[in-house]
Coordinates of C-alpha atoms and ligand atoms in Angstrom, one line a residue:
X1 CA 9.5 58.4 -14.9
X2 CA 8.0 55.5 -13.2
X3 CA 10.0 56.1 -10.2
X4 CA 8.9 59.7 -10.1
X5 CA 5.3 58.8 -10.5
X6 CA 5.5 56.3 -7.8
X7 CA 7.2 58.8 -5.6
X8 CA 4.4 61.3 -6.3
X9 CA 1.8 58.7 -5.5
X10 CA 3.4 57.7 -2.2
X11 CA 3.7 61.3 -1.2
X12 CA 0.0 61.9 -1.9
X13 CA -0.8 58.8 0.1
X14 CA 1.3 60.0 3.0
X15 CA -0.4 63.5 3.0
X16 CA -3.8 61.8 2.9
X17 CA -2.8 59.5 5.8
X18 CA -1.7 62.5 7.9
X19 CA -4.9 64.4 7.2
X20 CA -6.9 61.3 8.1
X21 CA -5.1 61.0 11.4
X22 CA -5.6 64.7 12.2
X23 CA -9.3 64.3 11.4
X24 CA -9.7 61.2 13.5
X25 CA -7.9 62.9 16.4
X26 CA -10.1 66.0 16.3
X27 CA -13.2 63.8 16.0
X28 CA -12.3 61.8 19.0
X29 CA -11.5 64.9 21.0
X30 CA -14.8 66.4 20.1
X31 CA -16.6 63.2 20.9
X32 CA -15.0 62.5 24.2
X33 CA -14.5 66.0 25.3
X34 CA -18.0 67.2 24.5
X35 CA -19.6 69.0 27.5
X36 CA -23.0 68.0 26.2
X37 CA -22.3 64.3 26.7
X38 CA -23.3 64.4 30.4
X39 CA -23.3 60.7 31.1
X40 CA -23.5 59.1 34.4
X41 CA -21.2 56.1 34.7
X42 CA -19.7 53.8 37.3
X43 CA -15.9 53.8 36.9
X44 CA -13.7 51.5 38.7
X45 CA -12.1 54.1 41.0
X46 CA -15.5 54.5 42.7
X47 CA -14.8 51.6 45.0
X48 CA -11.5 52.9 46.3
X49 CA -11.2 53.3 50.0
X50 CA -11.5 57.0 50.8
X51 CA -12.0 57.0 54.5
X52 CA -8.7 58.5 55.4
X53 CA -8.7 62.3 55.2
X54 CA -6.4 65.1 56.3
X55 CA -7.0 66.2 59.8
X56 CA -6.2 65.7 63.5
X57 CA -4.6 62.4 64.2
X58 CA -3.2 61.7 60.8
X59 CA 0.4 60.8 61.0
X60 CA 1.5 62.7 57.9
X61 CA 3.0 66.1 58.5
X62 CA 1.3 68.9 56.6
X63 CA 1.7 72.6 56.5
X64 CA -0.4 75.4 54.9
X65 CA 1.4 78.0 52.8
X66 CA -0.9 81.0 52.7
X67 CA -0.5 84.0 50.4
X68 CA -2.1 86.9 52.2
X69 CA -2.3 90.7 52.6
X70 CA -2.2 92.9 55.6
X71 CA -5.6 93.0 57.1
X72 CA -6.9 89.9 55.4
X73 CA -9.1 87.7 57.6
X74 CA -7.3 84.4 58.2
X75 CA -9.1 83.6 61.5
X76 CA -11.0 80.8 59.7
X77 CA -7.7 79.0 59.4
X78 CA -6.9 79.4 63.1
X79 CA -10.4 78.4 64.0
X80 CA -10.8 75.3 61.9
X81 CA -7.2 74.1 61.4
X82 CA -5.8 75.0 64.8
X83 CA -3.5 72.0 64.9
X84 CA -2.1 72.5 61.4
X85 CA 1.1 74.5 61.0
X86 CA 0.4 77.6 59.0
X87 CA 2.8 79.8 57.1
X88 CA 1.0 83.0 56.5
X89 CA 3.0 85.3 54.1
X90 CA 1.9 88.9 54.3
X91 CA 3.2 90.2 51.0
X92 CA 2.6 93.9 51.7
X93 CA 4.1 94.2 55.2
X94 CA 7.9 94.1 55.5
X95 CA 7.6 93.7 59.3
X96 CA 5.3 90.6 59.2
X97 CA 6.8 87.4 60.6
X98 CA 6.7 85.9 57.1
X99 CA 6.9 88.2 54.1
X100 CA 8.5 88.5 50.7
X101 CA 11.5 90.6 49.6
X102 CA 9.6 92.0 46.6
X103 CA 5.9 92.0 46.3
X104 CA 5.5 90.9 42.7
X105 CA 3.6 88.1 40.9
X106 CA 0.8 87.9 43.5
X107 CA 0.7 84.5 45.2
X108 CA 3.7 83.2 43.2
X109 CA 6.3 85.2 45.3
X110 CA 5.3 83.8 48.7
X111 CA 4.9 80.3 47.3
X112 CA 8.5 80.4 45.8
X113 CA 9.8 82.1 49.0
X114 CA 8.4 79.2 51.1
X115 CA 9.9 76.6 48.8
X116 CA 13.3 78.1 48.7
X117 CA 13.5 79.0 52.4
X118 CA 12.1 75.6 53.6
X119 CA 13.7 73.4 50.9
X120 CA 15.7 71.5 53.6
X121 CA 12.9 71.3 56.1
X122 CA 9.8 70.6 54.1
X123 CA 6.9 68.7 55.7
X124 CA 5.5 65.6 54.0
X125 CA 2.9 67.7 52.2
X126 CA 2.7 71.4 51.6
X127 CA -0.7 72.9 50.8
X128 CA -0.5 76.2 48.9
X129 CA -3.6 78.5 49.2
X130 CA -4.7 82.1 49.0
X131 CA -6.0 83.5 52.3
X132 CA -9.8 84.3 51.7
X133 CA -12.1 81.5 52.8
X134 CA -14.6 82.2 50.1
X135 CA -13.2 82.4 46.5
X136 CA -15.0 82.1 43.2
X137 CA -12.8 79.2 42.2
X138 CA -13.2 77.1 45.3
X139 CA -15.0 73.9 44.2
X140 CA -17.7 73.9 46.8
X141 CA -21.4 74.8 46.2
X142 CA -20.8 77.9 48.3
X143 CA -17.3 78.6 47.1
X144 CA -16.1 77.7 50.6
X145 CA -12.4 76.7 51.0
X146 CA -13.0 75.0 54.3
X147 CA -14.5 71.7 53.1
X148 CA -12.0 71.7 50.3
X149 CA -9.1 71.6 52.8
X150 CA -11.0 69.3 55.2
X151 CA -11.6 66.7 52.5
X152 CA -8.1 66.8 50.9
X153 CA -6.7 63.3 51.0
X154 CA -3.1 63.5 52.1
X155 CA -2.2 60.0 51.2
X156 CA -3.3 60.7 47.7
X157 CA -1.1 63.8 47.5
X158 CA 1.8 61.6 48.6
X159 CA 1.0 59.1 45.9
X160 CA 0.4 61.5 43.0
X161 CA 3.0 64.0 44.2
X162 CA 1.0 67.0 43.1
X163 CA -2.7 67.8 43.1
X164 CA -4.6 70.9 42.2
X165 CA -7.3 71.8 44.7
X166 CA -9.7 71.9 41.7
X167 CA -11.1 69.1 39.6
X168 CA -13.5 70.9 37.1
X169 CA -12.1 71.5 33.7
X170 CA -13.7 74.9 33.1
X171 CA -10.9 77.5 33.4
X172 CA -7.7 75.8 32.4
X173 CA -8.5 72.4 30.9
X174 CA -8.0 70.7 28.5
X175 CA -6.0 73.4 26.7
X176 CA -5.5 76.8 28.3
X177 CA -2.4 77.9 26.3
X178 CA -0.7 77.1 23.0
X179 CA 2.6 78.9 23.7
X180 CA 4.0 78.4 20.2
X181 CA 1.0 79.8 18.5
X182 CA -0.2 82.6 20.8
X183 CA -3.3 84.6 20.2
X184 CA -2.4 88.2 19.6
X185 CA -5.0 90.0 21.7
X186 CA -4.5 92.3 24.6
X187 CA -6.4 90.4 27.4
X188 CA -4.5 88.7 30.3
X189 CA -5.0 85.2 28.9
X190 CA -3.5 86.1 25.5
X191 CA -0.7 88.1 27.0
X192 CA 0.1 85.1 29.2
X193 CA 0.2 82.9 26.1
X194 CA 2.5 85.4 24.3
X195 CA 4.9 85.5 27.2
X196 CA 4.9 81.8 28.1
X197 CA 7.4 80.4 25.6
X198 CA 10.2 82.8 26.3
X199 CA 9.7 82.5 30.1
X200 CA 9.7 78.7 29.7
X201 CA 13.0 78.8 27.7
X202 CA 14.6 81.0 30.3
X203 CA 13.5 78.8 33.2
X204 CA 14.0 75.5 31.5
X205 CA 16.7 76.0 28.9
X206 CA 17.1 72.3 28.3
X207 CA 13.4 71.4 27.9
X208 CA 11.2 71.8 24.9
X209 CA 8.4 74.4 25.1
X210 CA 5.2 72.5 25.3
X211 CA 2.8 72.9 22.4
X212 CA -0.3 72.8 24.6
X213 CA -0.6 73.6 28.3
X214 CA -3.6 72.6 30.2
X215 CA -4.1 72.6 34.0
X216 CA -6.7 73.6 36.6
X217 CA -6.8 77.3 37.2
X218 CA -6.2 79.4 40.2
X219 CA -3.0 78.4 41.9
X220 CA -4.1 76.4 44.9
X221 CA -2.5 73.0 45.1
X222 CA -0.8 70.5 47.4
X223 CA 2.6 69.0 46.8
X224 CA 4.6 66.2 48.5
X225 CA 8.1 66.9 49.8
X226 CA 9.6 64.3 47.4
X227 CA 7.9 66.1 44.4
X228 CA 9.1 69.5 45.6
X229 CA 12.6 68.2 45.8
X230 CA 12.4 66.6 42.3
X231 CA 13.7 70.0 41.2
X232 CA 16.9 71.4 42.8
X233 CA 16.6 74.4 45.1
X234 CA 18.5 76.3 42.5
X235 CA 15.6 75.9 40.0
X236 CA 13.2 77.6 42.4
X237 CA 15.7 80.4 43.0
X238 CA 16.0 80.8 39.2
X239 CA 12.2 81.1 39.0
X240 CA 12.1 83.6 41.8
X241 CA 14.9 85.7 40.2
X242 CA 12.9 85.8 37.0
X243 CA 9.8 87.0 38.9
X244 CA 11.8 89.7 40.6
X245 CA 13.3 90.9 37.3
X246 CA 10.4 90.5 34.9
X247 CA 8.7 93.5 33.3
X248 CA 5.5 91.6 32.9
X249 CA 2.8 93.0 35.1
X250 CA 1.5 90.9 38.1
X251 CA -1.6 89.7 36.3
X252 CA 0.5 88.1 33.6
X253 CA 3.5 86.9 35.5
X254 CA 1.3 85.2 38.1
X255 CA -0.7 83.7 35.4
X256 CA 2.3 82.3 33.6
X257 CA 3.2 80.5 36.8
X258 CA -0.4 79.5 37.4
X259 CA 0.0 77.4 34.3
X260 CA 3.5 76.3 35.0
X261 CA 3.4 75.1 38.6
X262 CA 2.3 71.6 37.5
X263 CA 5.2 71.4 35.0
X264 CA 7.6 72.7 37.7
X265 CA 6.3 69.8 39.8
X266 CA 7.0 67.3 37.0
X267 CA 3.5 66.7 35.8
X268 CA 2.7 66.5 32.0
X269 CA 2.1 69.8 30.3
X270 CA -1.6 68.8 30.0
X271 CA -2.6 67.7 33.5
X272 CA -6.3 67.3 33.2
X273 CA -7.6 64.3 35.1
X274 CA -11.2 63.0 34.6
X275 CA -13.2 65.2 36.9
X276 CA -15.1 62.4 38.7
X277 CA -11.8 60.5 39.3
X278 CA -10.2 63.6 40.6
X279 CA -13.0 64.4 43.0
X280 CA -12.9 60.8 44.3
X281 CA -9.1 60.4 44.6
X282 CA -8.3 63.9 45.8
X283 CA -11.3 64.7 48.0
X284 CA -13.0 61.3 48.7
X285 CA -16.1 62.5 46.8
X286 CA -16.8 59.2 45.1
X287 CA -20.5 59.2 44.6
X288 CA -20.9 62.2 42.2
X289 CA -22.5 62.1 38.8
X290 CA -20.0 63.4 36.3
X291 CA -18.9 63.7 32.8
X292 CA -15.2 64.0 32.0
X293 CA -15.1 67.7 32.8
X294 CA -17.4 68.4 35.7
X295 CA -19.7 66.8 38.3
X296 CA -23.3 67.7 39.1
X297 CA -24.1 69.8 42.2
X298 CA -20.5 70.6 43.0
X299 CA -19.6 73.9 41.4
X300 CA -20.3 76.4 38.7
X301 CA -18.2 79.3 37.6
X302 CA -19.9 82.5 38.8
X303 CA -20.2 85.7 36.7
X304 CA -18.1 87.7 39.1
X305 CA -14.7 87.1 40.5
X306 CA -15.5 89.1 43.6
X307 CA -17.4 87.4 46.3
X308 CA -20.3 89.6 47.6
X309 CA -19.6 91.4 50.9
X310 CA -20.8 89.3 53.8
X311 CA -21.0 86.0 51.8
X312 CA -22.6 83.5 52.5
X313 CA -25.0 85.3 54.8
X314 CA -25.7 87.9 52.2
X315 CA -25.5 87.5 48.5
X316 CA -26.8 84.1 47.6
X317 CA -29.6 84.2 45.1
X318 CA -28.8 87.7 43.9
X319 CA -26.7 89.1 40.9
X320 CA -26.2 85.6 39.5
X321 CA -24.9 84.0 42.6
X322 CA -26.5 80.6 43.6
X323 CA -29.1 80.1 46.2
X324 CA -27.8 78.9 49.5
X325 CA -28.7 75.2 49.4
X326 CA -28.9 74.9 45.6
X327 CA -26.8 71.7 45.6
X328 CA -28.7 69.8 48.3
Ligands
NAG1 C1 3.0 94.7 60.0 O1 3.2 93.6 60.8 C2 3.6 93.9 62.1 C3 4.0 92.6 62.7 O2 2.9 91.6 62.6 C4 2.5 94.6 62.8 O3 2.9 94.9 64.1 C5 2.2 95.9 62.0 O4 1.1 96.6 62.6 C6 1.9 95.6 60.6 N1 1.8 96.9 59.8 C7 0.8 97.3 59.2 C8 0.9 98.6 58.4 O5 -0.3 96.8 59.3
NAG2 C1 -24.5 57.2 46.4 O1 -25.6 57.6 45.6 C2 -26.7 56.7 45.6 C3 -27.7 57.3 44.6 O2 -27.7 58.7 44.6 C4 -27.2 56.6 47.0 O3 -28.3 55.7 47.0 C5 -26.1 56.0 47.9 O4 -26.6 56.0 49.2 C6 -24.9 56.9 47.8 N1 -23.8 56.3 48.6 C7 -23.1 57.0 49.4 C8 -22.0 56.2 50.1 O5 -23.2 58.2 49.6

């Protein structure tokens, strides 16, 4: 009897302790993660030397890997990055100098094709982008990809191994997907969440499916050669085979990979760095006023995913798009 009562009491205590822990965790997440807590602070990383940027004269070898379509305007790359080696994959033209065997999974197929074909001749850093200069997810006040690439700090890519070309948490961080408890809705995000676990098990049969996946959205990133080679070539071929075979539509298959690239490149399943630290380390923007999730006067998510025709000459200030010099 006594034993049983003691047992019951310790069980109750245990259950209580577990609930208390969960509560404390949720409380701290709410407290630290609150977007309302917009506090300016002076973290230690602010003093890091950020003079060295990508560009002419740097000794590190870099190449752009560009997912593109026939007729897309890539002249901005030739004009502003004339000395960089560019691999422009035209996914819908079988006669293009660089193309894909099957046009599936949007930017994922050219990215995988590059990694597989170039596995033995990779540059120090490969920078994976989509071809339009202006895109809603580019973290620049005018959604311009040019300064994003210009500022990218190559030596930091070498050090960290993988960086997203985004730092803001909105869209992807801190928790985009909970693959083991998917939301049963019919939108692209939920369908991605529903598909994620089974794709993960197929691609990484020896790894545990992560409970939470968080990473910056939009599939533009830079990776070092060492980090790309942290997975065998076979692994990339396996991923590409899956993409060729999958019945998932492109919106979902590309999105599954959008939130898997960082894991493929050996980052934690939740890879959400402090926004200010990220802007400083990745882009040398070290004097911003930030909270954990975003920085002032850098970027906001627009209502539309389609840049206005003729942007930025036409469009600013209309239909919810920002005025031209809003951040100055
Ligand atoms: C496909 O690419 C080739 C080589 O660049 C080019 O000559 C051809 O015009 C392109 N085809 C189409 C339909 O644009
Ligand atoms: C950083 O910001 C402060 C205050 O806005 C300004 O006085 C200072 O000149 C800036 N420093 C740099 C290096 O931009």
